[in-house]
Amino acid sequence: MNNATSRALLAQLIAFPTVSRESNLALIDFVKDYLAQAGVACELFFNEDRTKANLFATIGPRDKAGIVLSGHTDVVPADGQAWTVDPFSLTERDGRLYGRGTADMKGFIASVLAAVPALLAQPLRLPVHLAFSYDEEVGCRGVRSMLAELETRFPLPAMCLIGEPTFMRPVLGHKGKLAMRCRVNGFACHSAYAPSGVNAIEYAAQLITRLRDMGVRLARPEHHDDRFDPPFSTIQTGTISGGRALNIVPSECEFDFEVRVLPGFDPEVVRHELQSYAGSELVPEMRRVHPEAGIDLQPLSAYPGLATEPDSEAARLLALFSGSSDFGTVAYGSEGGLFLRSGIPTVICGPGSMDQGHKPDEFVSVAQLDQCDAMLARLVAYMREPAMPAGGDPRP
């Protein structure tokens, strides 16, 4: 088998324009073929249209709990951004590797694939699983079908390491997220007779103000968790549209908002309060003018937060592999909460920084990729260690 370096593999992965709106199958086929050359079988979990797939593979014994190395294959668009290099062709310059997805998060996937020959060089006492997903960037949608299948199997993996960009710092937590769309249906009329209409924009403004008030309450010191930045749950309205002309009372208004919550706080609390406010105070007032007026809330996406305890076995192993026990959290989300909800303790550590993710001229440094290779080398060495003494727990 070709012992390709992580840098060479990253160049090949970047060449696949796996923007979430497009298929990722060409990349998945590349990874499948790469593993097949090494004698590693893969399972694919397709979406309904069979235009995208998750990939799952196991190296080592299948009757023991092992470690999952997980990453998402989709990237955000490069359209409309001022790139100075081709986003889908790897460019090396001044110790940096440029391209869409280099940091978020094909750099980690490249390092994992580069470690495959080492994983196969000697028998492993515990398995290493590879889990590569689709549609993470649009609400962590793709991985769910793969996790649903894993939940039916025994034994479950004992740990998942997600290689999101953390600048190779060990991370144990992130916030959860709920994204919602609110549609306000009013009643149009000439603006000279505004009281005869139901102004959808004005009612949307009241809902947005209510969301802001809830956000102010969540920011109170008694709700803080200083492990996170910011140390409280947040609510923000991101887009709004409505109205056709200044002299027409607007009959429609639509806005999207998101709730990013500390682990342990249920974002449905926000949704329920807004729904209750709309149903008890605003809708009755609207329908006194027009009986078909109303307010509709629809979920767009959601994923749970992650909070792995620093004294857990997963955290101990992350410290061993990463070479640091200076645990932190990240502001962005990941698939980690979904793995944890499936019963798989999860941690995060990967090359690059999210400061570069989603931006033009996204990059990962060569040094960061080398550090990731070194972390995975330590993981491989651990998986080859002699079995524990009688009475010990063989799980990592």
Tab-separated table of C-alpha atoms in Angstrom:
chain	number	residue	atom	x	y	z
A	1	MET	CA	0.000	0.000	0.000
A	2	ASN	CA	1.170	3.543	-0.729
A	3	ASN	CA	2.223	5.167	2.558
A	4	ALA	CA	0.920	8.588	1.556
A	5	THR	CA	1.708	11.514	3.809
A	6	SER	CA	-1.016	13.592	5.375
A	7	ARG	CA	0.020	16.529	3.193
A	8	ALA	CA	-0.351	14.525	-0.022
A	9	LEU	CA	-3.689	13.129	1.110
A	10	LEU	CA	-4.917	16.590	2.058
A	11	ALA	CA	-4.174	17.793	-1.470
A	12	GLN	CA	-6.366	15.014	-2.840
A	13	LEU	CA	-9.182	15.648	-0.361
A	14	ILE	CA	-9.248	19.389	-1.025
A	15	ALA	CA	-9.677	18.723	-4.755
A	16	PHE	CA	-13.170	17.350	-4.033
A	17	PRO	CA	-15.534	20.384	-3.795
A	18	THR	CA	-17.733	18.826	-1.111
A	19	VAL	CA	-19.766	21.935	-0.337
A	20	SER	CA	-22.807	20.847	1.680
A	21	ARG	CA	-25.184	21.639	-1.170
A	22	GLU	CA	-23.297	19.177	-3.390
A	23	SER	CA	-22.645	15.423	-3.253
A	24	ASN	CA	-19.713	14.065	-1.264
A	25	LEU	CA	-19.716	10.682	-3.033
A	26	ALA	CA	-16.573	11.299	-5.097
A	27	LEU	CA	-14.593	11.907	-1.909
A	28	ILE	CA	-16.209	8.941	-0.163
A	29	ASP	CA	-15.332	6.694	-3.110
A	30	PHE	CA	-11.743	7.931	-2.940
A	31	VAL	CA	-11.516	7.084	0.780
A	32	LYS	CA	-13.224	3.737	0.218
A	33	ASP	CA	-10.736	2.824	-2.521
A	34	TYR	CA	-7.801	3.990	-0.417
A	35	LEU	CA	-8.892	1.759	2.465
A	36	ALA	CA	-9.717	-1.158	0.156
A	37	GLN	CA	-6.131	-1.141	-1.118
A	38	ALA	CA	-5.126	-1.813	2.476
A	39	GLY	CA	-7.691	-4.562	2.900
A	40	VAL	CA	-9.993	-2.463	5.096
A	41	ALA	CA	-13.703	-2.879	4.385
A	42	CYS	CA	-16.093	0.070	4.637
A	43	GLU	CA	-19.776	0.542	5.272
A	44	LEU	CA	-21.642	3.394	3.637
A	45	PHE	CA	-24.766	5.020	5.060
A	46	PHE	CA	-26.554	6.965	2.320
A	47	ASN	CA	-29.048	9.786	2.455
A	48	GLU	CA	-32.511	9.163	0.991
A	49	ASP	CA	-31.483	10.367	-2.461
A	50	ARG	CA	-28.259	8.348	-2.378
A	51	THR	CA	-26.358	11.499	-3.324
A	52	LYS	CA	-24.361	11.599	-0.091
A	53	ALA	CA	-22.958	9.044	2.312
A	54	ASN	CA	-21.303	8.512	5.666
A	55	LEU	CA	-18.395	6.080	5.754
A	56	PHE	CA	-17.602	3.757	8.653
A	57	ALA	CA	-14.666	1.360	8.843
A	58	THR	CA	-13.029	-0.721	11.563
A	59	ILE	CA	-9.377	-1.677	11.903
A	60	GLY	CA	-8.650	-4.289	14.550
A	61	PRO	CA	-10.816	-6.656	16.598
A	62	ARG	CA	-14.565	-6.183	16.280
A	63	ASP	CA	-15.530	-7.787	19.583
A	64	LYS	CA	-13.996	-5.085	21.793
A	65	ALA	CA	-14.775	-1.452	22.483
A	66	GLY	CA	-12.353	0.902	20.784
A	67	ILE	CA	-11.859	4.464	19.654
A	68	VAL	CA	-13.674	6.322	16.876
A	69	LEU	CA	-11.774	8.899	14.827
A	70	SER	CA	-14.444	11.137	13.392
A	71	GLY	CA	-14.613	13.968	10.887
A	72	HIS	CA	-17.080	15.575	8.508
A	73	THR	CA	-16.409	15.626	4.789
A	74	ASP	CA	-18.546	18.633	3.833
A	75	VAL	CA	-17.285	22.197	3.668
A	76	VAL	CA	-18.883	25.631	3.514
A	77	PRO	CA	-19.116	27.474	0.173
A	78	ALA	CA	-16.282	29.576	-1.192
A	79	ASP	CA	-18.606	31.582	-3.467
A	80	GLY	CA	-18.377	35.341	-3.171
A	81	GLN	CA	-15.262	35.275	-1.015
A	82	ALA	CA	-12.045	37.055	-1.977
A	83	TRP	CA	-9.730	34.058	-2.307
A	84	THR	CA	-6.199	34.690	-3.569
A	85	VAL	CA	-5.732	30.991	-4.389
A	86	ASP	CA	-7.935	28.298	-5.894
A	87	PRO	CA	-10.053	27.104	-2.936
A	88	PHE	CA	-10.205	23.556	-4.301
A	89	SER	CA	-6.527	23.114	-5.068
A	90	LEU	CA	-4.037	22.859	-2.220
A	91	THR	CA	-1.531	25.722	-2.174
A	92	GLU	CA	1.520	25.683	0.099
A	93	ARG	CA	3.016	29.016	1.032
A	94	ASP	CA	5.160	30.117	3.985
A	95	GLY	CA	4.476	26.995	6.008
A	96	ARG	CA	0.735	27.125	5.434
A	97	LEU	CA	-1.541	24.853	3.400
A	98	TYR	CA	-4.373	26.816	1.794
A	99	GLY	CA	-7.694	25.485	0.523
A	100	ARG	CA	-11.344	25.159	1.471
A	101	GLY	CA	-11.581	22.612	4.272
A	102	THR	CA	-7.882	22.538	5.192
A	103	ALA	CA	-8.755	23.562	8.748
A	104	ASP	CA	-12.421	22.578	8.876
A	105	MET	CA	-11.747	19.676	8.725
A	106	LYS	CA	-10.056	17.730	5.968
A	107	GLY	CA	-6.666	18.225	7.600
A	108	PHE	CA	-7.691	15.834	10.360
A	109	ILE	CA	-9.160	13.332	7.913
A	110	ALA	CA	-5.904	13.408	5.933
A	111	SER	CA	-3.908	12.652	9.080
A	112	VAL	CA	-6.236	9.784	9.959
A	113	LEU	CA	-5.865	8.241	6.511
A	114	ALA	CA	-2.096	8.690	6.663
A	115	ALA	CA	-2.098	6.728	9.940
A	116	VAL	CA	-3.831	3.697	8.400
A	117	PRO	CA	-0.595	1.890	7.388
A	118	ALA	CA	0.695	2.228	10.968
A	119	LEU	CA	-2.601	0.875	12.321
A	120	LEU	CA	-2.248	-2.147	10.061
A	121	ALA	CA	1.453	-2.750	10.683
A	122	GLN	CA	0.877	-4.768	13.865
A	123	PRO	CA	-2.172	-6.404	15.429
A	124	LEU	CA	-4.218	-4.036	17.551
A	125	ARG	CA	-5.492	-5.063	20.963
A	126	LEU	CA	-8.410	-2.655	20.540
A	127	PRO	CA	-10.147	-1.466	17.385
A	128	VAL	CA	-9.887	1.915	15.751
A	129	HIS	CA	-13.023	3.013	13.901
A	130	LEU	CA	-13.102	5.636	11.165
A	131	ALA	CA	-16.324	7.640	10.871
A	132	PHE	CA	-16.594	10.275	8.141
A	133	SER	CA	-19.911	12.096	7.789
A	134	TYR	CA	-21.793	14.460	5.495
A	135	ASP	CA	-23.886	17.596	6.130
A	136	GLU	CA	-22.279	18.592	9.406
A	137	GLU	CA	-22.119	22.206	8.273
A	138	VAL	CA	-25.899	22.403	7.836
A	139	GLY	CA	-27.001	21.179	11.242
A	140	CYS	CA	-25.111	17.927	11.864
A	141	ARG	CA	-27.708	16.097	9.781
A	142	GLY	CA	-25.772	13.347	8.072
A	143	VAL	CA	-24.105	11.570	10.976
A	144	ARG	CA	-27.413	10.683	12.622
A	145	SER	CA	-28.156	7.709	10.359
A	146	MET	CA	-24.726	6.254	11.054
A	147	LEU	CA	-25.099	6.721	14.795
A	148	ALA	CA	-28.554	5.107	14.742
A	149	GLU	CA	-26.950	1.978	13.320
A	150	LEU	CA	-24.012	2.012	15.741
A	151	GLU	CA	-26.420	2.182	18.679
A	152	THR	CA	-27.725	-1.266	17.716
A	153	ARG	CA	-24.288	-2.878	17.838
A	154	PHE	CA	-22.251	-4.314	20.675
A	155	PRO	CA	-19.906	-3.271	21.968
A	156	LEU	CA	-20.318	0.435	21.450
A	157	PRO	CA	-17.062	2.322	20.928
A	158	ALA	CA	-15.626	3.428	24.249
A	159	MET	CA	-14.570	6.834	22.994
A	160	CYS	CA	-14.859	9.207	20.030
A	161	LEU	CA	-12.180	11.709	19.059
A	162	ILE	CA	-13.511	14.384	16.708
A	163	GLY	CA	-10.814	16.292	14.848
A	164	GLU	CA	-12.476	19.705	14.592
A	165	PRO	CA	-9.894	22.505	14.490
A	166	THR	CA	-8.807	23.314	18.054
A	167	PHE	CA	-5.197	24.314	17.286
A	168	MET	CA	-4.381	20.865	18.701
A	169	ARG	CA	-5.624	21.893	22.150
A	170	PRO	CA	-7.688	19.242	23.967
A	171	VAL	CA	-11.361	20.241	24.152
A	172	LEU	CA	-14.071	18.682	26.298
A	173	GLY	CA	-17.113	20.809	25.548
A	174	HIS	CA	-19.152	23.063	23.333
A	175	LYS	CA	-22.616	24.588	23.337
A	176	GLY	CA	-25.692	23.094	21.740
A	177	LYS	CA	-27.807	24.878	19.153
A	178	LEU	CA	-31.416	25.242	18.056
A	179	ALA	CA	-32.153	27.176	14.856
A	180	MET	CA	-35.733	28.248	14.134
A	181	ARG	CA	-37.721	30.050	11.448
A	182	CYS	CA	-40.686	32.197	12.414
A	183	ARG	CA	-43.333	33.133	9.847
A	184	VAL	CA	-45.834	35.850	10.675
A	185	ASN	CA	-48.944	35.929	8.494
A	186	GLY	CA	-50.808	39.219	8.691
A	187	PHE	CA	-53.353	40.983	6.491
A	188	ALA	CA	-52.511	43.503	3.792
A	189	CYS	CA	-54.330	46.760	3.091
A	190	HIS	CA	-53.553	50.286	1.952
A	191	SER	CA	-51.324	52.014	4.456
A	192	ALA	CA	-53.778	54.896	4.683
A	193	TYR	CA	-56.078	52.426	6.449
A	194	ALA	CA	-53.379	50.707	8.493
A	195	PRO	CA	-55.649	49.835	11.454
A	196	SER	CA	-57.698	47.663	9.073
A	197	GLY	CA	-54.684	45.460	8.375
A	198	VAL	CA	-52.419	43.198	10.413
A	199	ASN	CA	-48.842	44.438	10.110
A	200	ALA	CA	-46.707	41.276	10.011
A	201	ILE	CA	-43.463	43.215	10.413
A	202	GLU	CA	-44.650	44.929	13.588
A	203	TYR	CA	-45.714	41.634	15.145
A	204	ALA	CA	-42.408	40.067	14.103
A	205	ALA	CA	-40.664	42.969	15.832
A	206	GLN	CA	-42.509	42.164	19.054
A	207	LEU	CA	-41.410	38.533	18.820
A	208	ILE	CA	-37.801	39.550	18.184
A	209	THR	CA	-37.922	41.908	21.153
A	210	ARG	CA	-39.213	39.044	23.286
A	211	LEU	CA	-36.290	36.892	22.130
A	212	ARG	CA	-33.888	39.688	23.057
A	213	ASP	CA	-35.458	39.924	26.519
A	214	MET	CA	-35.004	36.178	26.992
A	215	GLY	CA	-31.369	36.536	25.938
A	216	VAL	CA	-30.836	39.244	28.544
A	217	ARG	CA	-32.236	36.933	31.225
A	218	LEU	CA	-29.980	34.061	30.139
A	219	ALA	CA	-26.948	36.348	30.423
A	220	ARG	CA	-27.474	36.972	34.137
A	221	PRO	CA	-24.524	35.891	36.331
A	222	GLU	CA	-26.446	33.074	38.010
A	223	HIS	CA	-26.636	31.289	34.646
A	224	HIS	CA	-22.915	31.544	33.832
A	225	ASP	CA	-20.533	28.690	33.172
A	226	ASP	CA	-17.037	30.154	32.995
A	227	ARG	CA	-15.701	27.234	30.974
A	228	PHE	CA	-17.361	28.772	27.922
A	229	ASP	CA	-16.922	32.001	25.969
A	230	PRO	CA	-19.314	33.729	26.247
A	231	PRO	CA	-20.130	32.062	29.573
A	232	PHE	CA	-23.901	31.991	29.029
A	233	SER	CA	-26.503	30.806	26.553
A	234	THR	CA	-27.240	33.256	23.737
A	235	ILE	CA	-30.137	34.096	21.420
A	236	GLN	CA	-29.771	36.068	18.225
A	237	THR	CA	-31.912	36.894	15.210
A	238	GLY	CA	-29.881	36.463	12.046
A	239	THR	CA	-32.154	37.218	9.062
A	240	ILE	CA	-35.458	38.981	8.487
A	241	SER	CA	-37.565	39.731	5.402
A	242	GLY	CA	-41.017	41.149	4.784
A	243	GLY	CA	-43.076	43.810	3.105
A	244	ARG	CA	-43.594	44.793	-0.524
A	245	ALA	CA	-43.991	48.567	-0.553
A	246	LEU	CA	-44.120	51.390	1.958
A	247	ASN	CA	-47.765	52.135	1.234
A	248	ILE	CA	-48.907	48.537	1.795
A	249	VAL	CA	-49.430	47.083	5.259
A	250	PRO	CA	-47.204	43.983	5.082
A	251	SER	CA	-49.043	40.679	5.176
A	252	GLU	CA	-45.919	38.527	5.621
A	253	CYS	CA	-42.701	38.628	7.583
A	254	GLU	CA	-40.174	35.886	8.177
A	255	PHE	CA	-37.127	35.775	10.416
A	256	ASP	CA	-34.591	33.160	11.505
A	257	PHE	CA	-33.106	32.978	14.969
A	258	GLU	CA	-30.768	30.676	16.814
A	259	VAL	CA	-30.265	29.662	20.420
A	260	ARG	CA	-26.792	28.529	21.481
A	261	VAL	CA	-27.047	26.911	24.866
A	262	LEU	CA	-24.746	25.735	27.601
A	263	PRO	CA	-24.752	21.964	28.131
A	264	GLY	CA	-27.603	21.060	30.432
A	265	PHE	CA	-29.930	23.853	29.292
A	266	ASP	CA	-32.779	22.798	27.004
A	267	PRO	CA	-33.243	25.283	24.131
A	268	GLU	CA	-36.846	24.129	23.832
A	269	VAL	CA	-37.484	26.388	26.846
A	270	VAL	CA	-36.907	29.372	24.559
A	271	ARG	CA	-39.091	27.950	21.836
A	272	HIS	CA	-41.932	27.181	24.219
A	273	GLU	CA	-41.837	30.647	25.809
A	274	LEU	CA	-41.951	32.341	22.407
A	275	GLN	CA	-44.772	30.046	21.252
A	276	SER	CA	-46.732	30.740	24.424
A	277	TYR	CA	-46.256	34.502	24.080
A	278	ALA	CA	-47.369	34.377	20.452
A	279	GLY	CA	-50.393	32.178	21.158
A	280	SER	CA	-51.674	33.921	24.259
A	281	GLU	CA	-50.987	37.584	23.477
A	282	LEU	CA	-50.216	38.283	19.829
A	283	VAL	CA	-52.337	35.872	17.780
A	284	PRO	CA	-55.655	36.707	19.524
A	285	GLU	CA	-54.971	40.398	18.896
A	286	MET	CA	-54.129	39.721	15.235
A	287	ARG	CA	-57.249	37.609	14.682
A	288	ARG	CA	-59.547	40.290	16.035
A	289	VAL	CA	-58.646	42.105	12.810
A	290	HIS	CA	-58.352	39.122	10.466
A	291	PRO	CA	-59.301	35.537	11.400
A	292	GLU	CA	-56.613	33.877	9.254
A	293	ALA	CA	-53.674	35.800	10.707
A	294	GLY	CA	-51.187	33.733	12.664
A	295	ILE	CA	-47.639	32.912	13.726
A	296	ASP	CA	-45.818	29.709	12.815
A	297	LEU	CA	-42.521	28.438	14.290
A	298	GLN	CA	-40.531	25.816	12.389
A	299	PRO	CA	-37.252	24.164	13.447
A	300	LEU	CA	-34.368	24.424	10.991
A	301	SER	CA	-31.683	22.428	12.768
A	302	ALA	CA	-30.549	21.378	16.216
A	303	TYR	CA	-27.739	19.523	17.916
A	304	PRO	CA	-26.937	18.949	21.591
A	305	GLY	CA	-24.036	20.425	23.487
A	306	LEU	CA	-21.045	18.498	24.758
A	307	ALA	CA	-19.625	18.473	28.281
A	308	THR	CA	-17.174	15.647	29.006
A	309	GLU	CA	-15.911	15.547	32.571
A	310	PRO	CA	-12.183	16.302	32.977
A	311	ASP	CA	-11.751	13.290	35.289
A	312	SER	CA	-13.314	10.878	32.783
A	313	GLU	CA	-11.432	8.101	31.007
A	314	ALA	CA	-12.016	9.835	27.676
A	315	ALA	CA	-10.363	12.999	28.995
A	316	ARG	CA	-7.443	11.001	30.384
A	317	LEU	CA	-6.853	9.414	27.017
A	318	LEU	CA	-7.170	12.730	25.202
A	319	ALA	CA	-4.469	14.140	27.481
A	320	LEU	CA	-2.283	11.118	26.724
A	321	PHE	CA	-2.712	11.416	22.962
A	322	SER	CA	-2.542	15.208	22.701
A	323	GLY	CA	0.245	15.621	25.253
A	324	SER	CA	-1.740	18.151	27.291
A	325	SER	CA	-4.323	18.154	30.071
A	326	ASP	CA	-5.056	21.859	29.660
A	327	PHE	CA	-8.638	21.175	28.681
A	328	GLY	CA	-10.840	23.826	27.133
A	329	THR	CA	-14.093	24.408	25.304
A	330	VAL	CA	-14.950	25.874	21.897
A	331	ALA	CA	-17.634	28.345	20.858
A	332	TYR	CA	-18.714	26.451	17.748
A	333	GLY	CA	-20.686	23.224	17.658
A	334	SER	CA	-19.835	19.752	16.433
A	335	GLU	CA	-21.261	16.259	16.107
A	336	GLY	CA	-19.841	15.513	19.563
A	337	GLY	CA	-23.105	15.912	21.437
A	338	LEU	CA	-24.766	13.438	19.079
A	339	PHE	CA	-22.033	10.839	19.650
A	340	LEU	CA	-22.391	11.376	23.397
A	341	ARG	CA	-26.168	11.040	23.204
A	342	SER	CA	-25.591	7.684	21.478
A	343	GLY	CA	-23.620	6.525	24.503
A	344	ILE	CA	-20.107	7.215	23.183
A	345	PRO	CA	-17.938	9.504	25.374
A	346	THR	CA	-16.547	12.200	23.117
A	347	VAL	CA	-13.655	14.657	23.024
A	348	ILE	CA	-12.340	17.084	20.410
A	349	CYS	CA	-8.835	17.831	19.180
A	350	GLY	CA	-7.645	18.665	15.693
A	351	PRO	CA	-5.268	20.712	13.575
A	352	GLY	CA	-5.872	24.303	12.563
A	353	SER	CA	-8.025	27.022	14.029
A	354	MET	CA	-11.650	27.966	13.451
A	355	ASP	CA	-10.336	31.520	13.141
A	356	GLN	CA	-9.440	30.418	9.604
A	357	GLY	CA	-12.488	28.220	9.027
A	358	HIS	CA	-15.279	29.515	6.766
A	359	LYS	CA	-13.073	32.392	5.555
A	360	PRO	CA	-11.330	33.123	2.272
A	361	ASP	CA	-7.796	31.715	2.115
A	362	GLU	CA	-8.587	29.138	4.791
A	363	PHE	CA	-5.424	27.335	5.852
A	364	VAL	CA	-3.841	24.864	8.217
A	365	SER	CA	-0.176	25.199	9.048
A	366	VAL	CA	2.255	22.427	8.214
A	367	ALA	CA	3.296	22.446	11.877
A	368	GLN	CA	-0.309	21.819	12.978
A	369	LEU	CA	-0.668	18.923	10.566
A	370	ASP	CA	2.595	17.471	11.876
A	371	GLN	CA	1.297	17.766	15.445
A	372	CYS	CA	-1.868	15.921	14.460
A	373	ASP	CA	0.217	13.161	12.863
A	374	ALA	CA	2.167	12.912	16.131
A	375	MET	CA	-1.035	12.703	18.205
A	376	LEU	CA	-2.331	9.857	16.063
A	377	ALA	CA	1.033	8.102	16.294
A	378	ARG	CA	0.667	8.136	20.085
A	379	LEU	CA	-2.860	6.784	19.726
A	380	VAL	CA	-1.605	3.956	17.498
A	381	ALA	CA	1.121	3.099	20.006
A	382	TYR	CA	-1.455	2.998	22.805
A	383	MET	CA	-3.701	0.648	20.878
A	384	ARG	CA	-0.776	-1.745	20.439
A	385	GLU	CA	0.182	-1.813	24.111
A	386	PRO	CA	0.009	-5.183	25.910
A	387	ALA	CA	-3.364	-6.103	27.320
A	388	MET	CA	-4.073	-5.026	30.875
A	389	PRO	CA	-3.436	-7.437	33.770
A	390	ALA	CA	-6.142	-9.859	34.832
A	391	GLY	CA	-9.006	-7.965	36.411
A	392	GLY	CA	-8.286	-4.817	34.442
A	393	ASP	CA	-10.726	-3.184	32.082
A	394	PRO	CA	-9.728	-3.789	28.445
A	395	ARG	CA	-11.731	-0.775	27.351
A	396	PRO	CA	-9.644	2.312	26.597
